[in-house]
Amino acid sequence: MKGRMSTQLGEITIDLGVIAKYAGTLAVECFGIVGMASVSMKDGFVKLLMGDNLTQGITVTLQENKILIDFHVIVVYGVSISAVADNLIHNVKYKVEQFTGMEVEKITIFVEGVRVID
């Protein structure tokens, strides 16, 4: 599925992978986020994702041309998870809406683990 919008000049189509990659890049820039997480359902292990693999920890869906984003993140040990999540939601929502021109209806954050950072 792709995001579509019509303008007076024509049709614009945005692949969900592009939105996921952009949102992942924004997320790892937020204070308190170590990276995205990939959870193995088979054995329950959480793997830290970096670089080009960021999109594996993000799910982007569209409902009636509104964006829904799920993040699976690993946070820094000792930070306020609610403050980190609030910062992530506000930062990503604003910038993804500016980037795509579409409304972000919902952002869900799953904290999959914590890491001690030196």
mmCIF file of C-alpha atoms in Angstrom, residues 8-97:
data_model
loop_
_atom_site.group_PDB
_atom_site.id
_atom_site.type_symbol
_atom_site.label_atom_id
_atom_site.label_comp_id
_atom_site.label_asym_id
_atom_site.label_seq_id
_atom_site.Cartn_x
_atom_site.Cartn_y
_atom_site.Cartn_z
ATOM 1 C CA GLN A 8 -3.984 20.425 -8.788
ATOM 2 C CA LEU A 9 -0.870 19.341 -10.685
ATOM 3 C CA GLY A 10 -1.439 15.596 -10.405
ATOM 4 C CA GLU A 11 -1.151 12.540 -8.171
ATOM 5 C CA ILE A 12 1.576 12.045 -5.530
ATOM 6 C CA THR A 13 2.394 8.522 -4.335
ATOM 7 C CA ILE A 14 4.632 7.833 -1.315
ATOM 8 C CA ASP A 15 5.891 4.326 -0.570
ATOM 9 C CA LEU A 16 5.467 3.293 3.079
ATOM 10 C CA GLY A 17 9.125 2.197 3.189
ATOM 11 C CA VAL A 18 10.182 5.791 2.561
ATOM 12 C CA ILE A 19 8.036 6.995 5.453
ATOM 13 C CA ALA A 20 9.408 4.227 7.709
ATOM 14 C CA LYS A 21 13.024 5.064 6.885
ATOM 15 C CA TYR A 22 12.454 8.782 7.483
ATOM 16 C CA ALA A 23 10.628 8.121 10.782
ATOM 17 C CA GLY A 24 13.423 5.759 11.905
ATOM 18 C CA THR A 25 16.073 8.350 11.180
ATOM 19 C CA LEU A 26 14.121 10.908 13.203
ATOM 20 C CA ALA A 27 13.611 8.460 16.072
ATOM 21 C CA VAL A 28 17.284 7.637 16.597
ATOM 22 C CA GLU A 29 18.038 11.373 16.736
ATOM 23 C CA CYS A 30 15.764 11.715 19.785
ATOM 24 C CA PHE A 31 17.394 11.862 23.206
ATOM 25 C CA GLY A 32 17.147 8.565 25.064
ATOM 26 C CA ILE A 33 16.652 6.300 22.047
ATOM 27 C CA VAL A 34 19.484 3.817 21.455
ATOM 28 C CA GLY A 35 17.945 2.372 18.305
ATOM 29 C CA MET A 36 15.160 0.311 16.820
ATOM 30 C CA ALA A 37 14.510 -3.239 17.991
ATOM 31 C CA SER A 38 13.678 -6.406 16.127
ATOM 32 C CA VAL A 39 11.926 -9.018 18.233
ATOM 33 C CA SER A 40 12.300 -12.658 17.279
ATOM 34 C CA MET A 41 8.973 -14.343 17.998
ATOM 35 C CA LYS A 42 10.617 -17.756 17.790
ATOM 36 C CA ASP A 43 13.028 -17.327 20.697
ATOM 37 C CA GLY A 44 11.998 -13.998 22.264
ATOM 38 C CA PHE A 45 15.340 -12.259 21.687
ATOM 39 C CA VAL A 46 15.509 -8.526 21.034
ATOM 40 C CA LYS A 47 18.074 -7.364 18.484
ATOM 41 C CA LEU A 48 19.327 -3.787 18.240
ATOM 42 C CA LEU A 49 18.995 -2.419 14.710
ATOM 43 C CA MET A 50 21.144 0.373 13.348
ATOM 44 C CA GLY A 51 21.786 2.019 9.983
ATOM 45 C CA ASP A 52 19.885 0.592 7.023
ATOM 46 C CA ASN A 53 18.024 -1.918 9.212
ATOM 47 C CA LEU A 54 16.039 0.741 11.099
ATOM 48 C CA THR A 55 12.889 0.055 9.117
ATOM 49 C CA GLN A 56 12.647 -3.493 10.517
ATOM 50 C CA GLY A 57 11.691 -2.015 13.898
ATOM 51 C CA ILE A 58 9.024 0.255 12.407
ATOM 52 C CA THR A 59 5.620 -0.537 10.979
ATOM 53 C CA VAL A 60 3.848 2.104 8.903
ATOM 54 C CA THR A 61 0.234 1.624 7.855
ATOM 55 C CA LEU A 62 -2.366 3.808 6.216
ATOM 56 C CA GLN A 63 -6.016 4.100 7.159
ATOM 57 C CA GLU A 64 -8.098 6.446 5.031
ATOM 58 C CA ASN A 65 -4.944 8.303 3.958
ATOM 59 C CA LYS A 66 -3.820 8.868 7.552
ATOM 60 C CA ILE A 67 -0.498 7.477 8.780
ATOM 61 C CA LEU A 68 -0.152 5.099 11.737
ATOM 62 C CA ILE A 69 3.378 4.323 12.952
ATOM 63 C CA ASP A 70 4.509 1.617 15.388
ATOM 64 C CA PHE A 71 8.035 1.897 16.827
ATOM 65 C CA HIS A 72 9.867 -0.943 18.587
ATOM 66 C CA VAL A 73 12.680 0.849 20.416
ATOM 67 C CA ILE A 74 15.497 0.321 22.867
ATOM 68 C CA VAL A 75 15.995 3.185 25.308
ATOM 69 C CA VAL A 76 18.942 4.371 27.388
ATOM 70 C CA TYR A 77 19.016 3.025 30.943
ATOM 71 C CA GLY A 78 18.117 5.635 33.561
ATOM 72 C CA VAL A 79 16.050 7.998 31.420
ATOM 73 C CA SER A 80 12.366 8.680 31.902
ATOM 74 C CA ILE A 81 10.622 6.420 29.409
ATOM 75 C CA SER A 82 7.538 8.633 29.367
ATOM 76 C CA ALA A 83 9.635 11.729 28.603
ATOM 77 C CA VAL A 84 11.524 9.917 25.826
ATOM 78 C CA ALA A 85 8.274 8.583 24.342
ATOM 79 C CA ASP A 86 6.608 11.999 24.498
ATOM 80 C CA ASN A 87 9.604 13.623 22.790
ATOM 81 C CA LEU A 88 9.645 10.905 20.109
ATOM 82 C CA ILE A 89 5.927 11.236 19.400
ATOM 83 C CA HIS A 90 5.966 15.030 19.069
ATOM 84 C CA ASN A 91 9.163 15.153 17.007
ATOM 85 C CA VAL A 92 8.209 12.374 14.589
ATOM 86 C CA LYS A 93 4.583 13.473 14.219
ATOM 87 C CA TYR A 94 5.498 17.039 13.302
ATOM 88 C CA LYS A 95 8.336 16.179 10.926
ATOM 89 C CA VAL A 96 6.577 13.275 9.153
ATOM 90 C CA GLU A 97 3.523 15.468 8.582
#
